[in-house]
mmCIF file of C-alpha atoms in Angstrom:
data_model
loop_
_atom_site.group_PDB
_atom_site.id
_atom_site.type_symbol
_atom_site.label_atom_id
_atom_site.label_comp_id
_atom_site.label_asym_id
_atom_site.label_seq_id
_atom_site.Cartn_x
_atom_site.Cartn_y
_atom_site.Cartn_z
ATOM 1 C CA GLU A 1 0.000 0.000 0.000
ATOM 2 C CA LEU A 2 2.901 2.376 0.681
ATOM 3 C CA SER A 3 3.903 2.157 -2.991
ATOM 4 C CA LYS A 4 0.364 2.046 -4.373
ATOM 5 C CA TYR A 5 -0.805 5.289 -2.732
ATOM 6 C CA PRO A 6 2.118 7.755 -2.824
ATOM 7 C CA ASP A 7 -0.031 10.821 -2.086
ATOM 8 C CA GLU A 8 -1.534 9.262 1.023
ATOM 9 C CA LYS A 9 1.939 8.166 2.129
ATOM 10 C CA LYS A 10 3.229 11.719 1.665
ATOM 11 C CA ALA A 11 0.298 13.129 3.641
ATOM 12 C CA VAL A 12 1.091 10.821 6.563
ATOM 13 C CA GLU A 13 4.765 11.785 6.559
ATOM 14 C CA LEU A 14 4.003 15.515 6.340
ATOM 15 C CA ALA A 15 1.406 15.273 9.097
ATOM 16 C CA LYS A 16 4.131 14.138 11.493
ATOM 17 C CA THR A 17 6.060 17.398 11.045
ATOM 18 C CA LEU A 18 3.657 20.003 9.644
ATOM 19 C CA GLY A 19 0.414 18.876 11.245
ATOM 20 C CA TRP A 20 -2.583 17.196 9.673
ATOM 21 C CA ARG A 21 -4.212 20.318 8.197
ATOM 22 C CA GLU A 22 -1.042 21.603 6.511
ATOM 23 C CA ALA A 23 -0.308 18.092 5.222
ATOM 24 C CA LEU A 24 -3.682 17.844 3.493
ATOM 25 C CA GLU A 25 -3.331 21.301 1.963
ATOM 26 C CA SER A 26 0.199 20.579 0.750
ATOM 27 C CA VAL A 27 -0.724 17.279 -0.929
ATOM 28 C CA TYR A 28 -4.345 17.775 -2.017
ATOM 29 C CA GLY A 29 -5.106 21.495 -1.823
ATOM 30 C CA GLN A 30 -7.514 23.616 0.168
ATOM 31 C CA GLY A 31 -10.524 21.731 -1.185
ATOM 32 C CA MET A 32 -9.545 18.581 0.689
ATOM 33 C CA VAL A 33 -8.979 20.583 3.868
ATOM 34 C CA ALA A 34 -12.530 21.917 3.594
ATOM 35 C CA TYR A 35 -13.905 18.456 2.836
ATOM 36 C CA SER A 36 -12.156 17.039 5.889
ATOM 37 C CA SER A 37 -12.769 19.830 8.384
ATOM 38 C CA ASP A 38 -15.863 21.872 7.452
ATOM 39 C CA PRO A 39 -18.201 21.738 10.500
ATOM 40 C CA ARG A 40 -21.102 20.829 8.210
ATOM 41 C CA ARG A 41 -19.403 17.495 7.517
ATOM 42 C CA SER A 42 -20.109 16.338 11.086
ATOM 43 C CA ARG A 43 -23.478 18.026 11.594
ATOM 44 C CA PHE A 44 -25.221 14.679 11.211
ATOM 45 C CA LEU A 45 -23.813 13.645 14.590
ATOM 46 C CA ASP A 46 -26.294 16.003 16.254
ATOM 47 C CA LEU A 47 -29.045 13.585 15.175
ATOM 48 C CA LEU A 48 -27.488 10.741 17.161
ATOM 49 C CA PRO A 49 -28.195 10.328 20.901
ATOM 50 C CA LEU A 50 -24.490 9.946 21.732
ATOM 51 C CA THR A 51 -23.493 10.249 25.394
ATOM 52 C CA ARG A 52 -20.273 10.166 27.405
ATOM 53 C CA ASP A 53 -20.955 6.654 28.715
ATOM 54 C CA MET A 54 -21.180 5.028 25.258
ATOM 55 C CA VAL A 55 -18.763 2.767 23.406
ATOM 56 C CA VAL A 56 -18.994 3.398 19.651
ATOM 57 C CA LEU A 57 -17.559 1.997 16.416
ATOM 58 C CA GLU A 58 -16.840 4.134 13.343
ATOM 59 C CA ILE A 59 -16.367 2.186 10.094
ATOM 60 C CA GLY A 60 -14.400 4.032 7.399
ATOM 61 C CA VAL A 61 -12.509 7.025 8.791
ATOM 62 C CA GLY A 62 -11.197 8.564 5.555
ATOM 63 C CA PHE A 63 -8.950 11.449 6.601
ATOM 64 C CA GLY A 64 -10.591 11.654 10.020
ATOM 65 C CA GLN A 65 -13.278 14.165 9.106
ATOM 66 C CA HIS A 66 -15.604 12.832 11.845
ATOM 67 C CA THR A 67 -13.398 10.789 14.164
ATOM 68 C CA ALA A 68 -12.218 13.358 16.721
ATOM 69 C CA GLU A 69 -15.694 14.909 16.898
ATOM 70 C CA ILE A 70 -17.290 11.507 17.568
ATOM 71 C CA ALA A 71 -14.649 10.802 20.221
ATOM 72 C CA SER A 72 -15.469 14.066 21.998
ATOM 73 C CA ARG A 73 -19.047 12.882 22.521
ATOM 74 C CA VAL A 74 -18.496 9.296 23.770
ATOM 75 C CA LYS A 75 -16.569 7.278 26.350
ATOM 76 C CA HIS A 76 -14.553 5.244 23.853
ATOM 77 C CA LEU A 77 -14.374 5.034 20.061
ATOM 78 C CA ASP A 78 -13.059 2.121 18.014
ATOM 79 C CA THR A 79 -12.384 2.694 14.321
ATOM 80 C CA LEU A 80 -12.024 0.293 11.406
ATOM 81 C CA GLU A 81 -10.536 1.529 8.138
ATOM 82 C CA LEU A 82 -9.810 -0.477 5.002
ATOM 83 C CA HIS A 83 -6.709 1.529 4.050
ATOM 84 C CA LEU A 84 -3.745 1.540 6.409
ATOM 85 C CA LEU A 85 -2.563 4.994 5.335
ATOM 86 C CA ASN A 86 -5.930 6.578 6.092
ATOM 87 C CA SER A 87 -5.938 4.928 9.502
ATOM 88 C CA LEU A 88 -2.409 6.192 10.209
ATOM 89 C CA PHE A 89 -3.310 9.716 9.119
ATOM 90 C CA THR A 90 -6.440 9.792 11.273
ATOM 91 C CA LYS A 91 -4.473 8.467 14.245
ATOM 92 C CA LEU A 92 -2.035 11.360 13.873
ATOM 93 C CA ARG A 93 -4.910 13.814 13.521
ATOM 94 C CA CYS A 94 -6.533 12.552 16.710
ATOM 95 C CA GLU A 95 -3.246 12.740 18.599
ATOM 96 C CA GLN A 96 -2.725 16.317 17.423
ATOM 97 C CA THR A 97 -6.243 17.377 18.429
ATOM 98 C CA GLY A 98 -6.167 15.706 21.836
ATOM 99 C CA ALA A 99 -8.568 12.834 21.142
ATOM 100 C CA THR A 100 -7.099 10.139 23.394
ATOM 101 C CA ASN A 101 -10.085 7.791 23.691
ATOM 102 C CA VAL A 102 -9.772 6.335 20.167
ATOM 103 C CA ALA A 103 -8.400 2.955 19.049
ATOM 104 C CA PHE A 104 -7.495 2.138 15.449
ATOM 105 C CA ALA A 105 -7.780 -1.052 13.425
ATOM 106 C CA CYS A 106 -7.142 -1.681 9.748
ATOM 107 C CA GLY A 107 -8.989 -4.276 7.664
ATOM 108 C CA GLY A 108 -12.520 -5.265 6.776
ATOM 109 C CA ASP A 109 -11.990 -5.910 3.066
ATOM 110 C CA ASP A 110 -14.136 -9.057 3.409
ATOM 111 C CA CYS A 111 -16.772 -7.061 5.360
ATOM 112 C CA SER A 112 -16.078 -8.954 8.574
ATOM 113 C CA LEU A 113 -15.700 -6.973 11.808
ATOM 114 C CA PRO A 114 -12.856 -8.041 14.135
ATOM 115 C CA PHE A 115 -14.790 -7.177 17.288
ATOM 116 C CA SER A 116 -16.687 -9.075 19.970
ATOM 117 C CA ASP A 117 -20.428 -9.708 20.025
ATOM 118 C CA GLY A 118 -22.606 -7.067 21.681
ATOM 119 C CA LEU A 119 -19.751 -4.625 22.276
ATOM 120 C CA TYR A 120 -21.108 -1.308 20.950
ATOM 121 C CA ASP A 121 -23.863 1.088 21.877
ATOM 122 C CA ALA A 122 -23.729 2.577 18.370
ATOM 123 C CA VAL A 123 -22.095 2.020 14.984
ATOM 124 C CA ILE A 124 -21.480 4.865 12.540
ATOM 125 C CA LEU A 125 -21.442 3.955 8.849
ATOM 126 C CA ASN A 126 -21.299 7.259 6.998
ATOM 127 C CA LEU A 127 -20.922 7.143 3.187
ATOM 128 C CA VAL A 128 -19.271 3.730 3.341
ATOM 129 C CA LEU A 129 -21.901 1.103 2.472
ATOM 130 C CA GLU A 130 -21.916 1.983 -1.235
ATOM 131 C CA TRP A 131 -18.232 1.012 -1.493
ATOM 132 C CA CYS A 132 -18.562 -2.120 0.638
ATOM 133 C CA GLY A 133 -16.997 -5.116 -1.081
ATOM 134 C CA SER A 134 -15.019 -3.082 -3.631
ATOM 135 C CA ALA A 135 -11.811 -4.582 -2.240
ATOM 136 C CA ASN A 136 -13.251 -8.077 -2.679
ATOM 137 C CA PRO A 137 -14.729 -7.973 -6.232
ATOM 138 C CA GLN A 138 -15.092 -11.744 -6.585
ATOM 139 C CA VAL A 139 -18.045 -11.537 -4.171
ATOM 140 C CA PRO A 140 -21.231 -9.767 -5.389
ATOM 141 C CA ALA A 141 -21.530 -6.293 -3.846
ATOM 142 C CA LEU A 142 -25.001 -6.951 -2.455
ATOM 143 C CA GLU A 143 -23.746 -10.063 -0.685
ATOM 144 C CA SER A 144 -20.886 -8.069 0.861
ATOM 145 C CA GLN A 145 -23.287 -5.375 2.049
ATOM 146 C CA GLN A 146 -25.600 -7.972 3.578
ATOM 147 C CA LYS A 147 -22.637 -9.496 5.390
ATOM 148 C CA LEU A 148 -21.481 -6.135 6.759
ATOM 149 C CA LEU A 149 -24.936 -5.251 8.084
ATOM 150 C CA SER A 150 -25.217 -8.686 9.698
ATOM 151 C CA GLU A 151 -21.819 -8.141 11.321
ATOM 152 C CA ILE A 152 -22.967 -4.743 12.593
ATOM 153 C CA HIS A 153 -26.036 -6.414 14.087
ATOM 154 C CA ARG A 154 -23.718 -8.906 15.810
ATOM 155 C CA VAL A 155 -21.412 -6.324 17.418
ATOM 156 C CA LEU A 156 -24.216 -4.023 18.577
ATOM 157 C CA LYS A 157 -25.628 -4.301 22.075
ATOM 158 C CA PRO A 158 -29.365 -5.085 22.382
ATOM 159 C CA ASN A 159 -31.257 -2.023 21.139
ATOM 160 C CA GLY A 160 -27.953 -0.616 19.849
ATOM 161 C CA LEU A 161 -28.082 2.112 17.207
ATOM 162 C CA LEU A 162 -26.795 2.140 13.633
ATOM 163 C CA GLN A 163 -26.345 5.421 11.758
ATOM 164 C CA LEU A 164 -26.247 4.706 8.040
ATOM 165 C CA SER A 165 -25.935 7.211 5.233
ATOM 166 C CA THR A 166 -25.280 6.342 1.601
ATOM 167 C CA LYS A 167 -25.942 7.692 -1.892
ATOM 168 C CA ASN A 168 -29.417 7.302 -3.366
ATOM 169 C CA ARG A 169 -29.749 5.195 -6.498
ATOM 170 C CA PHE A 170 -32.701 7.308 -7.646
ATOM 171 C CA ALA A 171 -31.385 10.737 -6.668
ATOM 172 C CA TYR A 172 -32.591 13.383 -9.115
ATOM 173 C CA ARG A 173 -28.980 14.148 -10.058
ATOM 174 C CA LEU A 174 -28.644 10.663 -11.569
ATOM 175 C CA LEU A 175 -32.168 10.520 -12.978
ATOM 176 C CA VAL A 176 -31.467 13.608 -15.123
ATOM 177 C CA GLY A 177 -28.243 12.133 -16.493
ATOM 178 C CA GLY A 178 -25.569 13.114 -13.999
ATOM 179 C CA ARG A 179 -22.348 11.131 -14.077
ATOM 180 C CA ASP A 180 -22.059 8.440 -11.448
ATOM 181 C CA GLU A 181 -18.767 8.003 -9.586
ATOM 182 C CA HIS A 182 -19.946 4.520 -8.593
ATOM 183 C CA ALA A 183 -20.240 3.465 -12.252
ATOM 184 C CA TYR A 184 -17.045 4.867 -13.766
ATOM 185 C CA GLU A 185 -18.643 8.302 -14.410
ATOM 186 C CA LEU A 186 -21.338 6.834 -16.663
ATOM 187 C CA PRO A 187 -24.310 9.215 -17.236
ATOM 188 C CA PHE A 188 -27.389 8.019 -15.307
ATOM 189 C CA GLY A 189 -25.171 5.287 -13.811
ATOM 190 C CA SER A 190 -26.812 3.461 -10.930
ATOM 191 C CA ALA A 191 -30.236 4.850 -11.857
ATOM 192 C CA LEU A 192 -30.281 2.612 -14.920
ATOM 193 C CA PRO A 193 -31.933 -0.805 -14.670
ATOM 194 C CA ARG A 194 -29.421 -3.207 -13.157
ATOM 195 C CA TRP A 195 -29.278 -5.403 -16.268
ATOM 196 C CA MET A 196 -28.716 -2.413 -18.530
ATOM 197 C CA LEU A 197 -25.940 -0.972 -16.381
ATOM 198 C CA LYS A 198 -24.240 -4.366 -16.241
ATOM 199 C CA LEU A 199 -24.416 -4.696 -20.036
ATOM 200 C CA ILE A 200 -23.032 -1.193 -20.672
ATOM 201 C CA LEU A 201 -20.177 -1.731 -18.234
ATOM 202 C CA LYS A 202 -19.389 -5.075 -19.818
ATOM 203 C CA LEU A 203 -19.155 -3.395 -23.237
ATOM 204 C CA LYS A 204 -16.739 -0.919 -21.665
ATOM 205 C CA GLY A 205 -14.615 -3.753 -20.304
ATOM 206 C CA LYS A 206 -15.735 -3.421 -16.688
ATOM 207 C CA ALA A 207 -16.840 -6.473 -14.720
ATOM 208 C CA SER A 208 -19.131 -4.491 -12.395
ATOM 209 C CA SER A 209 -19.755 -1.089 -10.824
ATOM 210 C CA SER A 210 -17.191 0.216 -8.362
ATOM 211 C CA GLY A 211 -20.012 1.015 -5.926
ATOM 212 C CA TYR A 212 -23.502 -0.360 -5.329
ATOM 213 C CA LEU A 213 -26.437 1.952 -4.556
ATOM 214 C CA HIS A 214 -29.974 1.345 -3.341
ATOM 215 C CA SER A 215 -33.335 3.055 -3.484
ATOM 216 C CA TYR A 216 -35.040 4.212 -0.280
ATOM 217 C CA GLY A 217 -37.280 1.158 -0.092
ATOM 218 C CA ALA A 218 -34.549 -1.318 -0.976
ATOM 219 C CA LEU A 219 -32.207 0.054 1.685
ATOM 220 C CA ALA A 220 -34.911 -0.044 4.364
ATOM 221 C CA LYS A 221 -35.593 -3.677 3.429
ATOM 222 C CA LEU A 222 -31.863 -4.484 3.547
ATOM 223 C CA LEU A 223 -31.700 -3.115 7.093
ATOM 224 C CA ARG A 224 -34.744 -5.059 8.247
ATOM 225 C CA ASN A 225 -33.398 -8.290 6.753
ATOM 226 C CA ALA A 226 -30.258 -7.807 8.857
ATOM 227 C CA GLY A 227 -32.301 -7.474 12.045
ATOM 228 C CA LEU A 228 -31.998 -3.669 12.143
ATOM 229 C CA SER A 229 -35.255 -1.775 12.476
ATOM 230 C CA PRO A 230 -35.346 1.709 10.850
ATOM 231 C CA GLU A 231 -36.684 4.232 13.340
ATOM 232 C CA ALA A 232 -35.967 7.516 11.505
ATOM 233 C CA SER A 233 -34.829 8.784 8.127
ATOM 234 C CA TYR A 234 -33.650 12.253 7.090
ATOM 235 C CA TRP A 235 -33.329 14.484 4.041
ATOM 236 C CA ALA A 236 -29.963 16.279 3.950
ATOM 237 C CA VAL A 237 -30.441 19.762 2.453
ATOM 238 C CA PRO A 238 -29.153 20.896 0.014
ATOM 239 C CA GLU A 239 -26.848 17.855 -0.305
ATOM 240 C CA MET A 240 -25.504 15.266 2.068
ATOM 241 C CA ARG A 241 -21.775 15.999 2.136
ATOM 242 C CA PHE A 242 -22.200 19.619 3.232
ATOM 243 C CA ALA A 243 -25.673 19.550 4.683
ATOM 244 C CA GLU A 244 -27.028 22.791 6.083
ATOM 245 C CA GLN A 245 -30.073 21.121 7.554
ATOM 246 C CA TYR A 246 -31.439 17.626 8.221
ATOM 247 C CA ILE A 247 -35.185 17.221 7.847
ATOM 248 C CA PRO A 248 -37.160 14.142 8.935
ATOM 249 C CA THR A 249 -38.760 12.575 5.878
ATOM 250 C CA ASP A 250 -42.297 12.379 7.227
ATOM 251 C CA VAL A 251 -44.797 14.528 5.326
ATOM 252 C CA GLU A 252 -45.508 17.065 8.070
ATOM 253 C CA SER A 253 -41.819 17.731 8.802
ATOM 254 C CA ILE A 254 -41.090 18.299 5.115
ATOM 255 C CA ARG A 255 -44.057 20.644 4.670
ATOM 256 C CA GLU A 256 -43.063 22.633 7.741
ATOM 257 C CA ALA A 257 -39.407 22.883 6.664
ATOM 258 C CA ARG A 258 -40.310 24.007 3.141
ATOM 259 C CA ARG A 259 -41.840 27.194 4.513
ATOM 260 C CA THR A 260 -38.387 28.532 5.310
ATOM 261 C CA LEU A 261 -36.012 26.539 3.061
ATOM 262 C CA PHE A 262 -33.945 28.789 0.815
ATOM 263 C CA ARG A 263 -32.546 25.843 -1.150
ATOM 264 C CA GLN A 264 -33.843 22.312 -1.542
ATOM 265 C CA SER A 265 -31.080 20.935 -3.771
ATOM 266 C CA SER A 266 -27.590 21.752 -5.037
ATOM 267 C CA THR A 267 -28.160 22.381 -8.783
ATOM 268 C CA LYS A 268 -30.704 24.440 -10.718
ATOM 269 C CA THR A 269 -32.346 21.431 -12.389
ATOM 270 C CA THR A 270 -32.607 19.306 -9.255
ATOM 271 C CA GLU A 271 -33.820 22.343 -7.301
ATOM 272 C CA ILE A 272 -36.760 22.728 -9.694
ATOM 273 C CA LEU A 273 -37.545 19.026 -9.488
ATOM 274 C CA MET A 274 -37.319 18.896 -5.719
ATOM 275 C CA ARG A 275 -39.614 21.891 -5.273
ATOM 276 C CA ALA A 276 -42.162 20.221 -7.557
ATOM 277 C CA THR A 277 -42.022 16.903 -5.695
ATOM 278 C CA PRO A 278 -44.932 16.225 -3.300
ATOM 279 C CA ALA A 279 -43.811 15.991 0.324
ATOM 280 C CA ARG A 280 -44.807 12.331 0.548
ATOM 281 C CA LEU A 281 -42.374 11.455 -2.290
ATOM 282 C CA VAL A 282 -39.338 13.545 -1.304
ATOM 283 C CA ARG A 283 -37.639 10.691 0.560
ATOM 284 C CA TYR A 284 -37.337 8.708 -2.672
ATOM 285 C CA PHE A 285 -35.373 11.331 -4.647
ATOM 286 C CA THR A 286 -33.046 12.950 -2.118
ATOM 287 C CA PRO A 287 -29.302 13.014 -2.968
ATOM 288 C CA GLY A 288 -28.585 10.532 -0.213
ATOM 289 C CA LEU A 289 -30.338 8.177 2.157
ATOM 290 C CA PHE A 290 -29.923 8.624 5.911
ATOM 291 C CA PHE A 291 -31.310 6.091 8.381
ATOM 292 C CA LEU A 292 -31.138 5.550 12.113
ATOM 293 C CA ALA A 293 -31.890 1.897 12.891
ATOM 294 C CA ARG A 294 -32.035 -0.157 16.096
ATOM 295 C CA LYS A 295 -30.932 -3.724 16.682
ATOM 296 C CA ARG A 296 -33.989 -5.892 17.143
#
């Protein structure tokens, strides 16, 4: 991995001497610093009932955009990251920001969790599920996702909480022909019928998509099949990476929020479509899907 990801390796080395923020700016530019430190990136944590007596697991730390903030709200935080360099960088970031109640593990490419049964009060899976199984392409992506959710069910305490956010297969951005990063930048991408997407990718020499997305209903069913009962879902406005507001997706909450919303989406076309969408249908076309689910 040290030779495969030279930029990440450089960021880790620079973080040791310059600090994590300067390392990101030096290697990736100011845009990555904003992506990894903008307060809006962690605003979703306010929706979670985290307390200082909880033991929590974060799966997929990236460059640590949420890790230290999660740690500040709980008793202890375990992390699992697929890429060693990301885990090393986040460890340095936590050390430099005074987050001492965090432990780091690297692995999970087979979607197994190296943790004991019933260990966690909550698991945070933020913008990770769509990529689940990408490091193990010989196994169908859906099967890998099912395995990961079953593993999360196993490591959660009774009535433990899962926070899950992921991209929406039927987001308006894809339905109007936007390029899909989960399907090699193909227009419409994951919004296409599965068989059609598979055929197009095959003609392009690709065995499968690099990520696997779900609709609102399909994701809710996937959670229930894993023994995780959805108790709330949210619409991230105007988009999920830099959300300014989270709105419950029940009809009354959406109608009430629309009275004061300045923006409902991030582009002109999707803004028009979202404003025209009846409140009862909004949950199906949001940019991302955000669920809180309890272990049954």
